Coordinates of C-alpha atoms and ligand atoms in Angstrom, one line a residue:
X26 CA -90.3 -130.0 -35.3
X27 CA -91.9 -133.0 -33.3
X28 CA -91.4 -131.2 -30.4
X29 CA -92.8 -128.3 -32.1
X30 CA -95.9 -130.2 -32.3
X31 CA -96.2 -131.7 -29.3
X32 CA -96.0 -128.8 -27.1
X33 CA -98.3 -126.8 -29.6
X34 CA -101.0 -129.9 -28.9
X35 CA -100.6 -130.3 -25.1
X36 CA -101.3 -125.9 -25.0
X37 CA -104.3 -126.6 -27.9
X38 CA -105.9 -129.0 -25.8
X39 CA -105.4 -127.5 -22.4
X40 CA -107.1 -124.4 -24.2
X41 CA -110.2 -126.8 -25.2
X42 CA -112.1 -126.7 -22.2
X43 CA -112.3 -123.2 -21.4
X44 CA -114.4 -122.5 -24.6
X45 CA -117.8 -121.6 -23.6
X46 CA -119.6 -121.7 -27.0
X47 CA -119.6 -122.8 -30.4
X48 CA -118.2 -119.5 -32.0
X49 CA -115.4 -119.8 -29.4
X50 CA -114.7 -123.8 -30.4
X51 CA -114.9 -121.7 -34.3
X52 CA -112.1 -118.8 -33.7
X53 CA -109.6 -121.4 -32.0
X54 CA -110.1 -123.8 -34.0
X55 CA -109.2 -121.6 -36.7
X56 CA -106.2 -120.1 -35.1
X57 CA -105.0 -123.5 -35.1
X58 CA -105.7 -125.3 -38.1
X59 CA -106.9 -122.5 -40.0
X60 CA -104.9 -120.4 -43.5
X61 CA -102.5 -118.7 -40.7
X62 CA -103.2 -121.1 -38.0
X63 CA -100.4 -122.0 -35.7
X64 CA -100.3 -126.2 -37.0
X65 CA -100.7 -124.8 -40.4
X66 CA -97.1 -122.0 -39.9
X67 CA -95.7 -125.4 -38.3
X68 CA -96.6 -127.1 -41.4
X69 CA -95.4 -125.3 -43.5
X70 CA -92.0 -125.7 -42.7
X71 CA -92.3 -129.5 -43.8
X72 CA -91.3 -128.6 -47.3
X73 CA -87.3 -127.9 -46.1
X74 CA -87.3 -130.9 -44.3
X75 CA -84.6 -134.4 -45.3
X76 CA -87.4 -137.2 -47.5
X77 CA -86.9 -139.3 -44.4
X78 CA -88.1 -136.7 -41.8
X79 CA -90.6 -135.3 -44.1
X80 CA -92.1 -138.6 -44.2
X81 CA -92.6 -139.5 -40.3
X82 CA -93.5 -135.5 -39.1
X83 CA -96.1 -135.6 -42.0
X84 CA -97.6 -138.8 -40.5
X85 CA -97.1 -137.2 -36.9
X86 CA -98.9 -134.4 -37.9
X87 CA -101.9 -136.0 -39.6
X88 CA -102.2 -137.9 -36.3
X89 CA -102.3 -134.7 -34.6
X90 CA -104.7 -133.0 -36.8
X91 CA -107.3 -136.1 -36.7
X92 CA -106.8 -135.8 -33.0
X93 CA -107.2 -132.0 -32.7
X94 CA -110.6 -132.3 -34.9
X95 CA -112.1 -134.7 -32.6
X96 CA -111.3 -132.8 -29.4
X97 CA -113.1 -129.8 -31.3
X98 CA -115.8 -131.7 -32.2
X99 CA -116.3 -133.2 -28.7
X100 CA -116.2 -129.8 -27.5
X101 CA -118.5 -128.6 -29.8
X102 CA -121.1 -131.7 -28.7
X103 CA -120.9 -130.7 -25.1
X104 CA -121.9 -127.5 -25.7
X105 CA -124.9 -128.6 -27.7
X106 CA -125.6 -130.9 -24.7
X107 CA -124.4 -128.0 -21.9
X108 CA -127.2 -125.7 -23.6
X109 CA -130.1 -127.8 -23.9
X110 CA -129.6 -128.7 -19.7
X111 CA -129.5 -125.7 -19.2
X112 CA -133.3 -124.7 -21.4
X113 CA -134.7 -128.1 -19.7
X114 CA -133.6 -125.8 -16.3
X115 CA -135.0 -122.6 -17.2
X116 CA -137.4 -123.6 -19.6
X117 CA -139.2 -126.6 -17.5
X118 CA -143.1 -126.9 -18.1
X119 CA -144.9 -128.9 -15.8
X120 CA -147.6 -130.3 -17.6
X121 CA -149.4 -131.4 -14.6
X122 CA -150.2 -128.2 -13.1
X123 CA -153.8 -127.5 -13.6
X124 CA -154.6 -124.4 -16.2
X125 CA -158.5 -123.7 -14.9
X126 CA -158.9 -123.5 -18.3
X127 CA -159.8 -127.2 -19.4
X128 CA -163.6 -127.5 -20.1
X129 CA -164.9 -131.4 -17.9
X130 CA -167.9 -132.7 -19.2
X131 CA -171.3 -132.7 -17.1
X132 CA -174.6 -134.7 -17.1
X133 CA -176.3 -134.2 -20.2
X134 CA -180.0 -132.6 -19.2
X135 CA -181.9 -135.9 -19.5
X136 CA -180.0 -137.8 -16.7
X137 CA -179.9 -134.3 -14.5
X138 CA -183.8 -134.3 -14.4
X139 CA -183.9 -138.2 -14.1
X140 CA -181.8 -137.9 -11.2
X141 CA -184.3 -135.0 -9.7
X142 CA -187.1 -137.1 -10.3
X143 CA -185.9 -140.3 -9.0
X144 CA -184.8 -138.0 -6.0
X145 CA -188.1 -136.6 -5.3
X146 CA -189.9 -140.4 -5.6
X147 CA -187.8 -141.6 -3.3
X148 CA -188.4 -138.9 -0.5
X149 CA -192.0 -141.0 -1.1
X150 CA -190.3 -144.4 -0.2
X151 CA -190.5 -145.5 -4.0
X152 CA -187.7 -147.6 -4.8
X153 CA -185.8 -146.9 -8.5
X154 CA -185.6 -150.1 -11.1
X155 CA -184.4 -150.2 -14.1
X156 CA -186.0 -151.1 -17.5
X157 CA -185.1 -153.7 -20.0
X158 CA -184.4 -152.2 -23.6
X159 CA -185.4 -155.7 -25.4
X160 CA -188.3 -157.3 -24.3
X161 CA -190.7 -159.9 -25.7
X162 CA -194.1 -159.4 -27.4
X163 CA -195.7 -160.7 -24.0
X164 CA -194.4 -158.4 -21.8
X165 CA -194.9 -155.4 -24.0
X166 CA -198.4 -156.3 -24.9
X167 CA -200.0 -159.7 -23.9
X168 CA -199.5 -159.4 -19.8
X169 CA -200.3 -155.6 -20.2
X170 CA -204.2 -156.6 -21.3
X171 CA -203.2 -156.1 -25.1
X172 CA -203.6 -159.1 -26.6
X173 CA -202.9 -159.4 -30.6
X174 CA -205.9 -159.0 -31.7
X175 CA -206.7 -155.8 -30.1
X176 CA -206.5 -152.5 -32.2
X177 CA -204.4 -151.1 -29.3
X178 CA -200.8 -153.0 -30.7
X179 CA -201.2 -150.4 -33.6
X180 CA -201.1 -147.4 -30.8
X181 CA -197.1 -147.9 -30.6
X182 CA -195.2 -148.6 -34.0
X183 CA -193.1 -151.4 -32.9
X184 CA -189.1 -152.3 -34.0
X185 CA -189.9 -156.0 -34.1
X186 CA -186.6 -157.8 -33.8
X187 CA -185.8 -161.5 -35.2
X188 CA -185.5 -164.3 -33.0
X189 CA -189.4 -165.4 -31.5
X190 CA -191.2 -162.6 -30.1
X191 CA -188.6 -160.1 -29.1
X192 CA -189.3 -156.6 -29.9
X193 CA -187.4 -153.1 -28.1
X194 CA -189.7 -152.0 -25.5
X195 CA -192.4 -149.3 -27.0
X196 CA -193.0 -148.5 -23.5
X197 CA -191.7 -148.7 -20.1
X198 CA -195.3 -150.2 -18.9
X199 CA -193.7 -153.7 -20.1
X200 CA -192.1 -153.6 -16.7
X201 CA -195.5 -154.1 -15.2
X202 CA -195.6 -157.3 -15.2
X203 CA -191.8 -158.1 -14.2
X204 CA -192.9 -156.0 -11.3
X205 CA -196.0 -157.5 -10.1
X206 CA -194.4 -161.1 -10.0
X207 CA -191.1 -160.6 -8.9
X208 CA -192.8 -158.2 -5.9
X209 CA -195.4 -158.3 -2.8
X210 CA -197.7 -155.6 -2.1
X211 CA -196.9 -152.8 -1.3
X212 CA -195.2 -152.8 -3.9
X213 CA -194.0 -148.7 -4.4
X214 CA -191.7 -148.4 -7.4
X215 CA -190.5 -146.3 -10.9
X216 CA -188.8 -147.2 -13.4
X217 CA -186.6 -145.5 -16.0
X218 CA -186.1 -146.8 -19.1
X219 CA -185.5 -146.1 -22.7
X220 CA -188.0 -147.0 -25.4
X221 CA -188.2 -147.5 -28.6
X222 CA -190.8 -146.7 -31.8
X223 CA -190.8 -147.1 -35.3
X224 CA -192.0 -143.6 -35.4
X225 CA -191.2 -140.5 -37.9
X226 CA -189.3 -137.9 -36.2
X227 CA -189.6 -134.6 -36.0
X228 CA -189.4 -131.5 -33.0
X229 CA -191.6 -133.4 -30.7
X230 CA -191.2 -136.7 -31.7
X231 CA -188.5 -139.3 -31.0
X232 CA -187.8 -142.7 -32.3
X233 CA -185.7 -143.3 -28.7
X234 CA -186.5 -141.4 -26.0
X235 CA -186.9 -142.0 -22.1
X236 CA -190.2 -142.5 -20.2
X237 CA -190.8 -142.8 -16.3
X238 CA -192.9 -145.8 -15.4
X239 CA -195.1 -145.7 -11.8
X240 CA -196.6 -148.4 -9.8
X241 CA -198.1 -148.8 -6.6
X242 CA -199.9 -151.5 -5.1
X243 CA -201.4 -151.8 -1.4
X244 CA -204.6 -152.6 -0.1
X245 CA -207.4 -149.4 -0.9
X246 CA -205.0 -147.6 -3.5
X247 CA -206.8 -144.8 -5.3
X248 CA -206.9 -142.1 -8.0
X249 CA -205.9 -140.0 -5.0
X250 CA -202.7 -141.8 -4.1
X251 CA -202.1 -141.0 -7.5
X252 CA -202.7 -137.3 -7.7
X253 CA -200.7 -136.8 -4.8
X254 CA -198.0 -138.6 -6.0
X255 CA -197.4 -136.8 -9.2
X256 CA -198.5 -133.0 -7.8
X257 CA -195.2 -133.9 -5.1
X258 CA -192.6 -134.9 -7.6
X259 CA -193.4 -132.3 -9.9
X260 CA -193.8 -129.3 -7.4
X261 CA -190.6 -130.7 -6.6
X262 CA -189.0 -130.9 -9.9
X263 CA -190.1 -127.0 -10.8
X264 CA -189.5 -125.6 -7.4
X265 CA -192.9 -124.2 -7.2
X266 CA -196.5 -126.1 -6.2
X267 CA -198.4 -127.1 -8.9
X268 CA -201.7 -128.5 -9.3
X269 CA -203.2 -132.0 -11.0
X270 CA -205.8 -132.5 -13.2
X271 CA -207.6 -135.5 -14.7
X272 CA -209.0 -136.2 -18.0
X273 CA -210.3 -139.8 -19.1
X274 CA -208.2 -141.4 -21.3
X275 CA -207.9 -144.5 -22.3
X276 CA -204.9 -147.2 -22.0
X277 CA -205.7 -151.0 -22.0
X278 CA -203.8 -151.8 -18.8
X279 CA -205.8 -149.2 -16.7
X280 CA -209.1 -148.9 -15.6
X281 CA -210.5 -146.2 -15.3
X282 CA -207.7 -144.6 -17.5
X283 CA -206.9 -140.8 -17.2
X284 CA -204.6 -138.3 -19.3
X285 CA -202.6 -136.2 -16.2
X286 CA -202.0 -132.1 -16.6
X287 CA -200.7 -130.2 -14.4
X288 CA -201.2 -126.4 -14.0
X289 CA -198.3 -124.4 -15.4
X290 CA -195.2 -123.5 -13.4
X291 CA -194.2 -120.7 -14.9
X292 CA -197.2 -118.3 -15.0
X293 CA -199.0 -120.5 -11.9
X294 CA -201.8 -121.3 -14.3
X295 CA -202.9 -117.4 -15.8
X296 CA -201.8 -118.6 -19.4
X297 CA -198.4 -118.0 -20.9
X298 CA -196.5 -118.8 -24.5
X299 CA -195.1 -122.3 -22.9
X300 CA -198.7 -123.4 -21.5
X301 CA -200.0 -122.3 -25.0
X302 CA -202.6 -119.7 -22.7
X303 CA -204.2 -122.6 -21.2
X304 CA -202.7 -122.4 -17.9
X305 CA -202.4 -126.2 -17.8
X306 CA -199.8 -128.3 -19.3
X307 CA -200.4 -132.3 -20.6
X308 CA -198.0 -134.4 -19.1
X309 CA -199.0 -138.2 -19.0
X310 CA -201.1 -141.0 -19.1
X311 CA -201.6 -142.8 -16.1
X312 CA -204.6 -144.8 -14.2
X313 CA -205.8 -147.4 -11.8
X314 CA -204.3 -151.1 -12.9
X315 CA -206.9 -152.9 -15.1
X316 CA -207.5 -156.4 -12.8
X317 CA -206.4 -157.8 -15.6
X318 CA -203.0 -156.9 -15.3
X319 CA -203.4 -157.8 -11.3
X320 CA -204.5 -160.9 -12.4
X321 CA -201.6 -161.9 -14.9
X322 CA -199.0 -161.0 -12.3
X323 CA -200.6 -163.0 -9.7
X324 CA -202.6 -160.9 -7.5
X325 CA -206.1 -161.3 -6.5
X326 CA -207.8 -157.4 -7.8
X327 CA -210.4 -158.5 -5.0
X328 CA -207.7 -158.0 -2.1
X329 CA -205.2 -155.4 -3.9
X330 CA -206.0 -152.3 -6.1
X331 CA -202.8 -150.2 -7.6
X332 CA -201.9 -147.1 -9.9
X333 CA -199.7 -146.8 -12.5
X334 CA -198.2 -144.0 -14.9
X335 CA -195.9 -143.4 -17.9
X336 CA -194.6 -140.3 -18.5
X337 CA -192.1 -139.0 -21.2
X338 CA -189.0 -137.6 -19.7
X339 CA -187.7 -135.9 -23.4
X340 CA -190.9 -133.8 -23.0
X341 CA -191.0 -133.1 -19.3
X342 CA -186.9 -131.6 -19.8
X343 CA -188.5 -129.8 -23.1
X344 CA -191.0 -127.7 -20.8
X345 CA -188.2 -127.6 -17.4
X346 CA -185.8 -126.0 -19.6
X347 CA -187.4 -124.6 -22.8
X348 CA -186.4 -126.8 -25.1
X349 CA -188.0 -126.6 -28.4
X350 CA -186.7 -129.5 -30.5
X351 CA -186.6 -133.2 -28.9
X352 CA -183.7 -133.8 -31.7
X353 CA -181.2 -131.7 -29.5
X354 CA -181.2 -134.6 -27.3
X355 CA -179.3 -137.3 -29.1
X356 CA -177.3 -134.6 -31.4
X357 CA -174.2 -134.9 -29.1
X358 CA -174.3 -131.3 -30.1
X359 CA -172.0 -129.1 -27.9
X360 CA -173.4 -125.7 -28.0
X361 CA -176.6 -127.3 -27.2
X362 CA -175.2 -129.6 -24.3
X363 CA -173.1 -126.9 -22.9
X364 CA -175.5 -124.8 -21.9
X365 CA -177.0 -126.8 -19.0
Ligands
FA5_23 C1 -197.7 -145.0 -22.9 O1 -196.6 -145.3 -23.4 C2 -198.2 -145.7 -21.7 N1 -197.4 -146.9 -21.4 C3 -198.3 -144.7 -20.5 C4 -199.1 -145.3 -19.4 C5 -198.4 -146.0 -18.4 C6 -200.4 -145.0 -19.3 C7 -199.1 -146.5 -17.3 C8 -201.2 -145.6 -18.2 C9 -200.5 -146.3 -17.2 P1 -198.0 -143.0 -24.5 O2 -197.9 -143.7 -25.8 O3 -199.0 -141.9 -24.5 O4 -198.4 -143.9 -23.3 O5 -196.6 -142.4 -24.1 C10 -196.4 -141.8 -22.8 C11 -195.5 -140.6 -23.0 O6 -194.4 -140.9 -23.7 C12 -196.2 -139.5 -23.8 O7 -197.0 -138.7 -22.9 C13 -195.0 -138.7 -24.3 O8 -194.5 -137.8 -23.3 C14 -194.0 -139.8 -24.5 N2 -193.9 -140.1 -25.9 C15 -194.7 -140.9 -26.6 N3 -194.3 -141.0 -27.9 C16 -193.2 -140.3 -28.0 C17 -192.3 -139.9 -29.1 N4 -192.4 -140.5 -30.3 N5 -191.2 -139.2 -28.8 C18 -191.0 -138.7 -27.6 N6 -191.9 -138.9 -26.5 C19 -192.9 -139.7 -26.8

């Protein structure tokens, strides 16, 4: 009978590797160790066996059981194994492959028409600086011609902040001064900032929001330096000429102050829903630098005169692109920011 066994598990095992999947591995392993399996038949015919024989082919056959189940089992494994090769071949995703279909992020609209503008300024040789978010009292006031007495500090609710005399910039004309010292005429720059004010806000106004400062200074710098200045970048900016207009207005750190308009772009001045049928559209205040101002940052307003101007960016983007709430801005809102 041990012969029996032996030659039925040398033809069991040589049968093993031939079995291509798990149902297979099932079926022969049943014809073997199975109710009628061929070990079992074998087994059976331990009963009419001597106590001493019974005894040692009982224990061979255990052995050869144990061994039969784990070459089952192995084959069983590599079939598991054997299939999923054979998905990772078939199947293989390479996740590197670009879809076309991933949305990538763009400028949002305020730095696209910052860039334009700071584009078209420096076609005029103006050099681009930045602004300084926190800046002392001084700067925003004092060395601007505001000193704090003067009923112009309440013009610009201000986000005092602790320590002695800082405050975030309320405007960006708090640069001026930084400007006039650190420079010598001619002196041809804008700067870009953000400002702050402790301010209500609603569809036109922000508490933070971005203004454009201007300032030139040369020997014989007029209003008409000035004009020209603005009616460029902006005929620029909306593709189309457009014309300036003055009003007086008054700021502490020019003299003579004006309030700039420009005629609208879109119906070239005949009066239209964004010009409210005007034909003109207010964009700025702006003026000649009070001597003052010259004075505090060094210059003598005998040799050198200069312009300067502030305009709000929020506002100017508002009219380029028909934007009619500032609060879209800082919303971080895609179905607003996605449509420019
Ligand atoms: C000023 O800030 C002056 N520094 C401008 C200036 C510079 C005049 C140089 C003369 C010479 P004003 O407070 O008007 O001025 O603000 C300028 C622009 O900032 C406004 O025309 C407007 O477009 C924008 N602005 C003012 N307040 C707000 C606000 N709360 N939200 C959004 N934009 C504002």
């Amino acid at each position: 009978m041990l012969n029996t066994l032996k030659v039925l598990e040398s033809e069991v095992l040589a049968g093993i590797p031939a079995l291509k999947s798990e149902q297979e591995v099932y079926d022969f392993r049943n014809s073997v160790v199975g109710k009628n399996g061929s070990l079992t038949g074998v087994l059976k015919g331990i009963k009419d066996l001597s106590a001493e024989d019974k005894q040692t082919v009982g224990k061979v056959s255990n052995e050869l059981r144990d061994r039969l189940s784990a070459a089952f089992d192995a084959r069983l494994a590599a079939i598991a194994d054997e299939r999923v090769e054979e998905r990772l071949k078939t199947e293989f995703v390479d996740v590197t492959v670009p879809t076309g279909e991933t949305a990538s992020g763009h400028l949002h609209p305020i730095t696209r028409a910052l860039l334009e503008v700071e584009d078209a300024f420096k076609r005029m040789g103006f050099e681009v600086l930045e602004s300084k978010e926190v800046t002392t009292e001084y700067l925003n006031f004092d060395a601007v011609n505001v000193p704090s007495s003067h009923p112009a500090r309440d013009m610009q609710d201000t986000f005092w902040l602790e320590g002695k005399g800082n405050v975030l910039s309320t405007q960006t004309s708090s640069m001026q001064n930084v400007i006039l010292k650190s420079k010598t005429p001619p002196i041809r720059v804008i700067i870009p900032g953000r400002v702050f004010r402790n301010e209500d806000i609603d569809a036109t106004h922000e508490n933070t929001f971005y203004q454009v400062e201007g300032i030139v200074v040369d020997k014989g710098i007029s209003m008409a330096n000035l004009k020209y200045a603005i009616r460029t970048m902006l005929s620029d900016l909306f593709g189309r000429e457009v014309s300036i207009r003055l009003r007086p207005g008054y700021f502490p750190f020019v003299e003579p102050g004006v309030e700039v308009d420009f005629s609208c772009p879109f119906c070239g001045g005949e009066g239209c829903r964004i010009c409210k049928k005007s034909g003109w559209i207010e964009f700025m205040g702006a003026g000649l630098i009070h001597p003052n101002v010259l004075r505090e940052g060094g210059l003598d307003p005998a040799e050198y005169s200069g312009f300067a101007f502030g305009f709000g960016l929020n506002r100017l983007v508002m009219i380029k692109y028909g934007i009619t709430d500032m609060r879209h801005f800082q919303n971080a809102d895609v179905r607003f920011l996605s449509q420019f």
